[in-house]
Coordinates of N, CA and C in Angstrom, one line a residue:
M1 N -17.5 202.0 4.8 CA -16.9 202.0 3.1 C -17.1 201.3 2.6
V2 N -18.0 201.4 1.2 CA -18.6 200.2 0.2 C -16.9 199.7 -0.6
I3 N -16.9 197.9 -0.6 CA -16.1 198.0 -1.0 C -15.1 198.5 -2.2
R4 N -15.8 199.0 -3.2 CA -15.2 199.6 -4.5 C -14.4 200.6 -3.8
N5 N -14.4 201.0 -3.3 CA -13.6 202.3 -2.4 C -12.2 201.9 -1.7
W6 N -12.1 200.3 -1.3 CA -11.0 200.0 -0.8 C -9.6 200.2 -1.8
P7 N -8.4 200.0 -0.8 CA -7.2 199.9 -2.0 C -7.6 198.5 -2.9
K8 N -7.1 198.5 -4.1 CA -7.4 197.4 -5.1 C -6.8 196.2 -4.0
E9 N -5.8 196.2 -3.4 CA -5.3 195.2 -2.8 C -6.0 194.2 -1.8
D10 N -6.8 195.1 -1.2 CA -7.5 194.5 -0.2 C -8.9 194.3 -0.4
R11 N -9.5 194.3 -1.9 CA -10.9 194.1 -2.5 C -10.5 192.2 -2.4
P12 N -11.8 191.7 -2.2 CA -11.6 189.7 -2.3 C -11.6 189.6 -3.6
R13 N -12.4 190.6 -4.4 CA -12.4 189.9 -6.0 C -11.2 190.2 -6.6
E14 N -10.2 191.4 -6.3 CA -9.3 191.4 -6.8 C -8.1 190.5 -6.3
K15 N -8.4 190.2 -4.9 CA -7.5 189.8 -4.1 C -7.0 188.1 -4.6
L16 N -8.7 187.9 -4.8 CA -8.9 186.2 -5.6 C -7.3 185.9 -6.9
L17 N -8.2 187.5 -7.9 CA -7.5 187.1 -8.9 C -5.6 187.3 -9.1
S18 N -5.2 188.0 -8.1 CA -3.7 188.3 -8.1 C -3.2 187.2 -7.0
K19 N -3.7 187.0 -6.1 CA -3.2 186.3 -5.3 C -3.8 184.6 -5.1
G20 N -4.3 184.3 -6.0 CA -5.2 183.0 -5.8 C -6.4 183.2 -4.6
E21 N -7.5 181.8 -5.1 CA -8.4 182.1 -4.5 C -7.8 181.3 -2.9
H22 N -7.4 180.3 -3.0 CA -6.6 180.2 -1.3 C -6.4 181.0 -0.2
T23 N -6.0 182.1 -1.0 CA -5.3 183.2 -0.1 C -6.6 184.1 1.2
L24 N -7.9 183.7 0.3 CA -9.0 184.6 0.9 C -9.7 183.9 2.2
T25 N -10.3 184.7 3.2 CA -10.8 184.1 4.1 C -12.2 183.5 3.6
D26 N -12.8 183.1 4.5 CA -13.9 182.4 4.2 C -14.9 183.9 4.1
S27 N -15.2 184.5 5.0 CA -15.7 185.9 4.6 C -15.5 186.3 3.2
E28 N -14.3 186.3 3.0 CA -14.0 187.1 1.6 C -14.4 186.4 0.5
L29 N -14.4 184.9 0.5 CA -15.0 184.3 -0.6 C -16.7 184.3 -0.6
L30 N -17.5 184.2 0.4 CA -18.7 184.3 0.7 C -18.8 186.0 0.0
A31 N -18.1 187.0 0.2 CA -18.6 188.2 -0.2 C -18.2 188.4 -1.8
I32 N -17.6 187.7 -2.3 CA -17.8 187.5 -3.7 C -19.0 186.8 -4.5
I33 N -19.2 185.5 -3.4 CA -20.8 185.2 -4.1 C -21.8 186.5 -3.7
L34 N -21.7 186.9 -2.8 CA -22.6 187.7 -2.5 C -22.9 189.3 -3.2
E35 N -21.7 189.5 -3.4 CA -21.3 190.4 -4.9 C -22.3 191.9 -4.2
T36 N -23.2 191.9 -3.3 CA -23.1 193.6 -2.6 C -23.8 193.0 -1.6
G37 N -23.7 194.0 -0.3 CA -24.1 193.9 0.9 C -25.7 194.7 0.9
G38 N -26.1 195.2 1.9 CA -27.1 196.1 2.2 C -26.8 197.3 2.5
R39 N -28.3 198.2 3.1 CA -28.2 199.7 3.4 C -27.0 199.3 4.6
G40 N -25.6 200.4 4.1 CA -25.2 200.7 5.1 C -23.9 199.4 5.5
A41 N -24.1 198.3 5.0 CA -23.4 197.4 4.9 C -22.4 196.9 3.4
S42 N -21.1 196.8 3.8 CA -20.6 196.0 2.3 C -20.7 194.2 2.3
A43 N -20.6 194.1 1.1 CA -20.9 192.3 0.9 C -20.0 191.7 2.2
L44 N -18.5 192.3 2.1 CA -17.6 191.6 3.6 C -18.7 191.8 4.6
D45 N -19.0 192.8 5.1 CA -19.9 192.7 6.1 C -21.0 191.9 6.5
L46 N -21.7 191.4 5.2 CA -23.1 190.9 5.4 C -22.5 189.6 5.5
A47 N -21.3 189.1 5.1 CA -20.7 188.0 4.9 C -20.3 187.4 6.5
R48 N -19.8 188.2 7.0 CA -19.3 188.3 8.3 C -20.4 187.8 9.0
R49 N -21.6 188.5 8.6 CA -22.6 188.5 9.3 C -23.4 187.0 9.0
I50 N -23.1 186.6 8.3 CA -23.8 185.2 7.8 C -23.2 184.2 8.7
L51 N -21.7 183.9 9.0 CA -20.9 182.9 9.3 C -20.8 183.5 10.9
S52 N -21.4 184.8 11.2 CA -21.3 184.5 12.8 C -22.7 184.1 13.2
S53 N -23.7 183.7 12.1 CA -25.0 183.1 12.7 C -24.9 181.9 12.5
F54 N -24.2 181.3 11.6 CA -24.0 179.9 11.3 C -22.6 179.3 10.9
K55 N -21.3 179.9 11.4 CA -20.5 179.5 11.6 C -19.4 178.7 10.7
T56 N -20.2 177.6 9.8 CA -19.5 176.8 8.7 C -20.3 177.0 7.7
F57 N -19.4 176.8 6.3 CA -20.2 176.7 5.0 C -21.6 175.3 5.2
R58 N -20.9 174.1 5.7 CA -21.8 173.2 5.7 C -23.2 173.4 6.7
Q59 N -23.0 174.5 7.7 CA -24.2 174.9 8.6 C -25.1 175.7 7.7
I60 N -24.0 176.7 6.5 CA -25.0 177.4 5.9 C -26.1 176.6 5.0
G61 N -25.5 175.5 4.3 CA -26.2 174.7 3.3 C -27.2 173.8 4.0
R62 N -27.1 173.6 5.3 CA -28.0 172.8 6.1 C -29.2 173.5 6.4
A63 N -29.2 175.2 6.2 CA -30.2 175.9 7.0 C -31.4 176.1 6.1
D64 N -32.0 176.1 6.9 CA -34.0 176.4 6.2 C -34.1 177.5 5.5
L65 N -34.7 178.0 4.4 CA -34.7 179.2 3.7 C -34.6 180.3 4.5
C66 N -36.1 179.8 5.4 CA -36.8 181.1 6.1 C -35.3 181.3 7.5
N67 N -34.6 180.5 7.9 CA -33.3 181.2 8.4 C -32.2 181.8 7.9
L68 N -32.2 181.6 6.4 CA -31.3 182.5 6.1 C -31.9 183.8 5.5
Y69 N -33.1 183.8 5.3 CA -33.9 185.2 5.2 C -34.1 186.0 6.5
D70 N -34.0 185.4 7.6 CA -33.7 186.4 9.1 C -32.3 186.8 8.7
I71 N -31.4 187.0 8.3 CA -30.2 187.9 8.2 C -30.3 188.9 7.4
K72 N -30.3 190.0 8.0 CA -30.6 191.2 7.4 C -30.0 191.7 6.1
G73 N -30.0 191.7 4.8 CA -29.5 191.9 3.5 C -29.8 190.9 2.7
L74 N -30.1 189.8 2.8 CA -30.2 188.1 2.3 C -31.4 188.5 1.5
D75 N -31.6 188.4 0.2 CA -32.5 188.8 -0.6 C -32.5 187.4 -1.3
N76 N -33.9 187.0 -2.4 CA -33.5 186.6 -3.2 C -32.4 185.6 -4.1
A77 N -32.0 186.5 -4.7 CA -30.8 186.5 -5.5 C -29.5 186.2 -4.8
K78 N -29.4 186.6 -3.9 CA -28.2 186.3 -2.9 C -28.4 184.9 -2.1
V79 N -29.4 184.4 -1.8 CA -29.7 183.5 -1.3 C -29.8 182.3 -2.4
S80 N -30.0 182.8 -3.9 CA -30.1 181.5 -4.9 C -28.4 181.3 -5.2
R81 N -27.6 182.6 -5.0 CA -26.3 182.1 -5.5 C -25.5 181.3 -4.4
I82 N -25.8 181.6 -3.1 CA -25.2 180.9 -2.0 C -25.5 179.2 -2.5
R83 N -27.0 178.9 -2.1 CA -27.3 177.8 -2.5 C -26.4 177.3 -3.6
A84 N -26.4 177.6 -4.9 CA -26.4 177.3 -6.1 C -25.1 176.8 -5.9
V85 N -24.0 177.6 -5.1 CA -22.7 177.7 -5.4 C -22.2 176.1 -4.5
I86 N -22.7 176.2 -3.3 CA -23.1 175.3 -2.3 C -23.4 173.3 -3.4
E87 N -24.2 173.6 -4.1 CA -25.0 172.9 -4.6 C -23.7 172.1 -5.4
I88 N -23.3 173.1 -6.1 CA -22.3 172.7 -7.4 C -21.2 172.3 -7.0
T89 N -20.4 172.4 -5.4 CA -19.3 172.1 -4.6 C -19.5 170.2 -4.6
K90 N -20.7 170.3 -4.3 CA -21.5 168.7 -3.8 C -21.0 168.0 -5.1
R91 N -21.9 168.5 -6.5 CA -21.8 167.8 -7.4 C -20.2 167.4 -8.3
F92 N -19.0 168.9 -7.8 CA -18.0 168.5 -8.0 C -17.3 167.1 -7.5
C93 N -17.5 167.5 -6.2 CA -16.6 165.9 -5.6 C -17.1 164.7 -5.8
E94 N -18.6 164.8 -5.8 CA -19.5 163.3 -6.5 C -18.4 162.8 -7.7
E95 N -18.6 164.1 -9.1 CA -18.3 164.0 -10.5 C -16.3 163.4 -10.3
R96 N -15.7 164.4 -9.1 CA -14.5 163.8 -9.3 C -14.0 162.6 -8.9
L97 N -15.0 162.2 -8.2 CA -14.4 160.1 -7.5 C -15.2 159.9 -8.7
E98 N -16.2 159.9 -9.4 CA -17.2 159.1 -10.3 C -16.2 158.8 -11.5
E99 N -15.4 159.9 -12.1 CA -14.5 160.3 -13.2 C -13.6 158.8 -13.1
K100 N -12.6 159.2 -11.9 CA -11.7 157.8 -11.5 C -12.2 156.7 -11.8
G101 N -13.1 156.2 -11.8 CA -13.8 155.0 -11.4 C -13.2 153.9 -10.1
V102 N -13.9 154.9 -9.3 CA -13.6 154.3 -7.8 C -13.4 153.3 -8.0
R103 N -12.8 152.4 -7.2 CA -12.6 151.3 -6.7 C -12.9 150.9 -5.3
V104 N -14.1 150.6 -5.3 CA -14.7 150.3 -3.7 C -14.3 149.2 -3.0
K105 N -13.5 149.5 -2.0 CA -12.8 148.5 -1.2 C -13.5 147.6 0.1
S106 N -14.5 148.9 0.6 CA -14.7 149.0 1.8 C -16.1 150.2 1.8
S107 N -16.9 149.8 2.6 CA -18.1 150.6 3.2 C -17.5 152.5 3.1
C108 N -16.6 152.4 3.3 CA -16.0 153.6 3.5 C -15.6 154.6 2.4
D109 N -15.0 153.9 1.2 CA -15.2 154.3 0.3 C -16.6 155.2 -0.4
V110 N -17.0 154.3 -0.4 CA -18.9 154.9 -0.8 C -19.6 155.9 0.4
V111 N -18.8 155.9 1.4 CA -19.5 157.3 2.6 C -18.8 158.4 2.4
N112 N -17.3 157.8 1.9 CA -16.6 159.1 1.2 C -17.4 159.9 0.3
I113 N -18.2 159.0 -0.7 CA -18.4 160.0 -1.4 C -20.0 160.4 -1.1
L114 N -20.9 159.8 -0.5 CA -22.1 160.2 -0.1 C -22.1 161.1 0.8
M115 N -21.6 160.6 2.0 CA -22.4 161.5 3.3 C -21.8 162.5 3.0
P116 N -20.9 163.5 2.1 CA -21.1 165.1 2.5 C -22.7 165.9 1.8
R117 N -23.4 164.9 1.1 CA -24.7 165.5 0.3 C -25.8 164.9 1.2
M118 N -25.5 163.9 1.6 CA -26.8 163.1 1.9 C -26.9 163.3 3.9
Q119 N -25.9 163.5 4.1 CA -26.1 163.2 5.9 C -26.8 164.7 6.3
D120 N -27.2 165.9 5.4 CA -28.1 167.4 5.6 C -29.2 167.1 5.3
L121 N -29.5 166.1 4.5 CA -30.9 165.9 3.4 C -31.9 166.5 4.9
K122 N -33.4 166.8 4.4 CA -34.1 166.9 5.9 C -35.3 165.9 5.4
I123 N -35.2 165.3 3.9 CA -36.1 164.2 3.7 C -35.0 162.3 3.2
E124 N -36.0 161.2 3.3 CA -35.1 160.3 3.1 C -34.6 160.4 1.7
V125 N -33.8 159.7 0.8 CA -33.4 159.8 0.0 C -32.9 158.2 -0.6
F126 N -33.2 157.8 -1.4 CA -32.5 156.4 -1.7 C -31.5 156.3 -2.7
N127 N -30.5 156.0 -2.8 CA -29.7 155.7 -4.3 C -29.1 154.0 -4.5
I128 N -28.8 153.9 -5.5 CA -27.8 152.8 -5.7 C -26.7 153.2 -6.5
V129 N -25.5 152.7 -5.7 CA -24.0 152.6 -6.7 C -23.9 151.5 -7.2
L130 N -23.9 151.7 -8.4 CA -23.3 150.7 -9.6 C -22.2 150.2 -9.8
L131 N -21.8 149.2 -9.8 CA -20.2 148.9 -9.6 C -19.9 147.7 -11.2
N132 N -19.1 147.8 -11.6 CA -18.4 146.8 -12.6 C -18.0 145.6 -12.1
S133 N -17.3 145.2 -13.0 CA -16.7 143.4 -12.0 C -15.3 143.7 -11.7
Q134 N -14.6 144.7 -11.4 CA -14.2 145.3 -10.6 C -14.2 146.1 -9.7
N135 N -15.4 146.3 -9.3 CA -16.1 146.9 -8.4 C -15.2 148.5 -8.4
R136 N -15.5 148.7 -9.4 CA -15.5 150.2 -10.0 C -16.7 151.0 -9.9
I137 N -16.8 152.4 -9.4 CA -18.0 153.1 -9.7 C -18.3 153.2 -11.3
I138 N -19.9 153.0 -11.5 CA -19.7 153.2 -12.8 C -20.6 154.3 -13.0
G139 N -21.4 154.7 -11.9 CA -23.0 155.5 -11.4 C -23.6 155.2 -10.2
I140 N -23.8 156.6 -10.3 CA -24.3 156.5 -8.5 C -25.8 157.1 -9.2
T141 N -27.4 156.5 -8.8 CA -28.6 156.6 -9.3 C -29.5 156.7 -8.0
E142 N -30.5 158.1 -8.0 CA -31.4 157.9 -6.9 C -32.5 157.7 -8.0
I143 N -33.0 156.9 -7.0 CA -34.4 156.1 -7.1 C -35.6 156.4 -6.4
E144 N -35.4 156.7 -5.2 CA -36.8 157.3 -4.5 C -36.2 158.7 -3.8
R145 N -37.0 159.1 -3.2 CA -37.3 160.0 -2.3 C -38.9 160.0 -1.5
G146 N -38.5 160.1 -0.4 CA -39.8 159.7 0.6 C -40.0 161.2 1.5
S147 N -40.4 160.9 2.7 CA -40.8 161.8 3.6 C -39.6 162.6 5.0
V148 N -40.1 162.9 5.6 CA -39.3 163.0 6.9 C -38.7 161.5 7.0
N149 N -39.7 160.6 7.4 CA -39.4 159.3 7.8 C -38.9 158.3 7.2
Q150 N -39.1 158.3 5.8 CA -38.8 157.3 5.1 C -38.9 157.6 3.8
A151 N -38.3 156.4 2.7 CA -38.1 156.4 1.2 C -39.0 154.9 1.1
R152 N -39.5 154.6 0.2 CA -39.8 153.3 -0.2 C -39.3 153.0 -1.6
P153 N -38.0 152.6 -1.8 CA -37.9 151.8 -2.8 C -38.6 150.8 -3.4
I154 N -38.5 150.6 -5.2 CA -39.4 149.7 -5.3 C -38.4 148.7 -5.9
I155 N -38.1 147.4 -5.2 CA -36.7 146.9 -5.8 C -36.9 146.3 -6.8
R156 N -37.8 146.4 -7.6 CA -38.2 145.9 -9.3 C -36.9 147.5 -9.7
E157 N -37.7 148.6 -9.6 CA -36.8 149.7 -9.8 C -35.5 149.6 -10.1
V158 N -34.9 148.9 -8.9 CA -33.5 149.2 -8.8 C -33.1 148.3 -9.1
Y159 N -33.2 147.0 -9.3 CA -32.5 146.2 -10.7 C -32.6 146.4 -11.8
Q160 N -33.8 147.1 -12.4 CA -34.1 147.4 -13.6 C -32.9 148.2 -14.3
K161 N -32.6 149.2 -12.9 CA -31.5 150.3 -13.5 C -30.1 149.4 -13.7
A162 N -29.9 148.7 -12.7 CA -28.7 148.0 -12.7 C -28.5 147.0 -13.8
L163 N -29.5 146.3 -14.6 CA -29.2 145.6 -15.4 C -29.3 146.4 -16.7
R164 N -29.7 147.6 -16.4 CA -30.0 148.4 -17.9 C -28.5 149.2 -18.0
D165 N -28.0 149.4 -16.9 CA -26.5 150.1 -16.9 C -25.1 149.1 -17.3
M166 N -25.8 147.6 -17.0 CA -24.7 146.4 -16.9 C -23.9 146.6 -15.8
A167 N -24.4 146.7 -14.6 CA -23.8 146.8 -13.8 C -23.6 145.2 -13.2
S168 N -23.0 144.9 -12.1 CA -22.0 143.7 -11.7 C -22.9 143.3 -10.3
F169 N -22.5 144.6 -9.7 CA -22.9 144.6 -8.3 C -23.8 145.7 -8.1
I170 N -24.0 146.1 -7.0 CA -24.9 147.1 -6.3 C -24.4 147.2 -4.9
I171 N -24.5 148.5 -4.3 CA -24.7 148.9 -2.9 C -25.2 149.8 -3.1
C172 N -26.7 149.8 -2.1 CA -28.0 150.7 -1.3 C -27.3 151.6 -0.7
V173 N -27.6 152.4 -0.5 CA -27.3 153.9 0.4 C -28.9 154.6 0.5
H174 N -29.3 154.6 1.7 CA -30.0 155.8 2.0 C -30.0 156.3 3.4
N175 N -30.2 157.6 3.8 CA -29.6 158.4 4.7 C -31.2 158.4 6.0
H176 N -30.8 158.8 7.2 CA -31.8 159.0 8.6 C -31.8 160.3 8.5
P177 N -32.5 161.2 7.9 CA -32.6 162.5 8.5 C -32.7 163.2 10.1
S178 N -33.3 161.6 10.9 CA -32.7 162.0 11.9 C -31.3 162.3 12.9
G179 N -30.4 162.0 11.8 CA -29.4 161.7 12.1 C -28.3 160.4 13.1
N180 N -29.5 159.5 13.3 CA -29.3 158.0 13.7 C -28.9 156.9 13.1
P181 N -28.0 156.5 12.3 CA -28.0 155.6 11.2 C -28.5 154.4 11.4
Q182 N -29.0 154.0 12.8 CA -29.2 152.8 13.0 C -30.2 152.5 12.1
P183 N -30.5 151.1 11.5 CA -31.5 150.3 11.1 C -33.2 150.1 11.9
S184 N -34.2 150.4 10.9 CA -35.3 150.2 11.3 C -35.9 148.8 10.8
C185 N -36.9 148.2 11.9 CA -37.0 146.8 11.4 C -37.3 146.5 9.8
E186 N -38.3 147.7 9.1 CA -38.4 148.0 7.6 C -37.1 148.2 6.7
D187 N -35.8 148.8 7.5 CA -34.7 148.6 6.7 C -34.1 146.9 6.4
K188 N -34.2 146.6 7.5 CA -33.6 145.1 7.6 C -35.0 144.1 6.9
R189 N -35.7 144.5 6.8 CA -37.0 143.6 5.5 C -36.1 144.0 4.8
F190 N -36.2 145.2 3.9 CA -35.7 145.6 2.3 C -34.6 145.0 2.3
T191 N -33.5 144.8 3.1 CA -32.1 144.4 3.1 C -32.1 142.7 2.7
R192 N -33.2 142.6 3.5 CA -33.0 140.5 3.4 C -33.7 140.3 1.7
V193 N -34.5 141.4 1.0 CA -35.7 140.9 0.2 C -34.4 141.9 -0.9
V194 N -33.9 142.6 -0.6 CA -33.1 142.8 -1.6 C -31.6 142.4 -2.3
V195 N -31.4 141.3 -1.2 CA -30.1 140.7 -1.6 C -31.0 139.5 -2.1
K196 N -31.9 138.8 -1.4 CA -32.6 137.6 -2.0 C -32.7 137.5 -3.9
V197 N -33.4 138.8 -3.9 CA -33.6 139.3 -5.3 C -32.1 139.5 -6.1
G198 N -31.5 139.9 -5.9 CA -30.2 140.0 -6.4 C -29.3 138.8 -6.3
K199 N -29.8 137.7 -5.8 CA -29.1 136.2 -6.1 C -29.9 135.8 -7.2
C200 N -30.9 135.9 -7.4 CA -31.5 135.0 -8.6 C -31.5 135.7 -9.9
L201 N -30.9 137.0 -9.4 CA -31.0 137.5 -11.1 C -29.0 137.6 -11.0
S202 N -28.3 136.9 -10.6 CA -26.8 136.9 -10.5 C -26.5 138.5 -10.3
L203 N -26.9 139.3 -9.7 CA -26.5 141.0 -9.6 C -26.4 141.0 -8.2
K204 N -25.4 140.6 -7.5 CA -24.9 140.8 -5.9 C -25.4 142.1 -5.3
C205 N -26.0 142.3 -4.3 CA -25.8 143.5 -3.4 C -25.1 143.2 -2.5
L206 N -23.6 144.3 -2.8 CA -22.5 144.0 -1.4 C -22.9 144.7 -0.3
D207 N -23.4 145.4 -0.5 CA -24.0 146.5 1.4 C -24.9 147.0 1.0
H208 N -25.5 147.3 2.3 CA -26.6 148.6 2.1 C -26.0 149.6 3.3
I209 N -26.1 150.9 2.8 CA -25.4 151.8 4.1 C -26.5 152.7 4.7
I210 N -26.7 152.9 5.7 CA -27.3 153.9 6.0 C -26.5 155.0 6.8
I211 N -27.2 156.4 6.1 CA -25.9 157.2 6.5 C -26.7 158.5 7.5
G212 N -26.2 158.9 8.7 CA -26.7 159.5 9.8 C -25.5 160.9 9.6
N213 N -25.8 161.8 10.7 CA -25.1 162.7 11.2 C -23.3 162.7 11.4
G214 N -22.8 162.3 10.3 CA -21.4 162.3 10.3 C -21.2 160.8 10.6
K215 N -22.1 159.9 10.9 CA -22.2 158.6 11.4 C -22.7 158.0 10.7
Y216 N -22.5 156.4 10.1 CA -23.3 155.5 9.1 C -22.9 154.3 9.8
F217 N -24.5 153.5 9.4 CA -24.4 151.9 9.3 C -23.9 151.1 7.9
S218 N -23.2 150.3 8.3 CA -23.7 149.2 7.2 C -23.6 147.9 7.4
F219 N -24.4 147.6 6.5 CA -24.9 146.0 6.9 C -23.8 145.3 6.5
S220 N -23.0 145.3 5.5 CA -22.1 144.3 5.5 C -20.5 144.5 6.5
D221 N -20.3 145.4 7.3 CA -19.5 145.2 8.4 C -19.6 144.7 9.4
R222 N -21.1 144.7 9.5 CA -21.9 144.3 10.7 C -22.2 143.0 10.5
G223 N -21.6 142.0 9.0 CA -21.7 140.8 9.2 C -23.6 140.2 9.2
L224 N -24.2 141.2 8.4 CA -25.8 141.1 8.1 C -26.1 140.7 6.7
I225 N -25.0 140.8 5.3 CA -25.2 140.7 4.3 C -24.2 139.6 4.2

């Protein structure tokens, strides 16, 4: 039976409006995003099928497009809506923390902001976190995107951005798509150079963090900066 023929109190959209979004199951939330199902299936049936295949919203976000299209009933419009909602969620989390001017006291503070976005990326992305003199975040900027194996940020561009935004300190952050956050020889070399240049400019690099799959490596925590 299509959802519009269900009792109103059982329809996901009406349930959300009357009882609140927190009362909906994962399948019901996803059904609202999908709007419609497919031949012989409601939007809720399709949502359950998707979650049965991928288990969690994070896994849906990590999936390649071809994997999503393998689900019978998913078309361009539905896939676009799913990916857009997941991206909005990531940006909301980042903006909420930035707006508060989060004070960075440890590597965990930065990881908590950036890991949700960066741990599932399939290419290397290099970001800098800009801090004021009280170690509060004033911005997070993407400097470089690379291949599956590496991004090669230009140190000049790193400090040009930091100086333009009047940052007092920076923290470098990049991901390893392999999921292993251990630094490569190139990562170590880059860190040495970026720290040295920062000292010359009186703009200190406090840390270089590498994000893996649920794990991270901090040069500062290991006493390497």
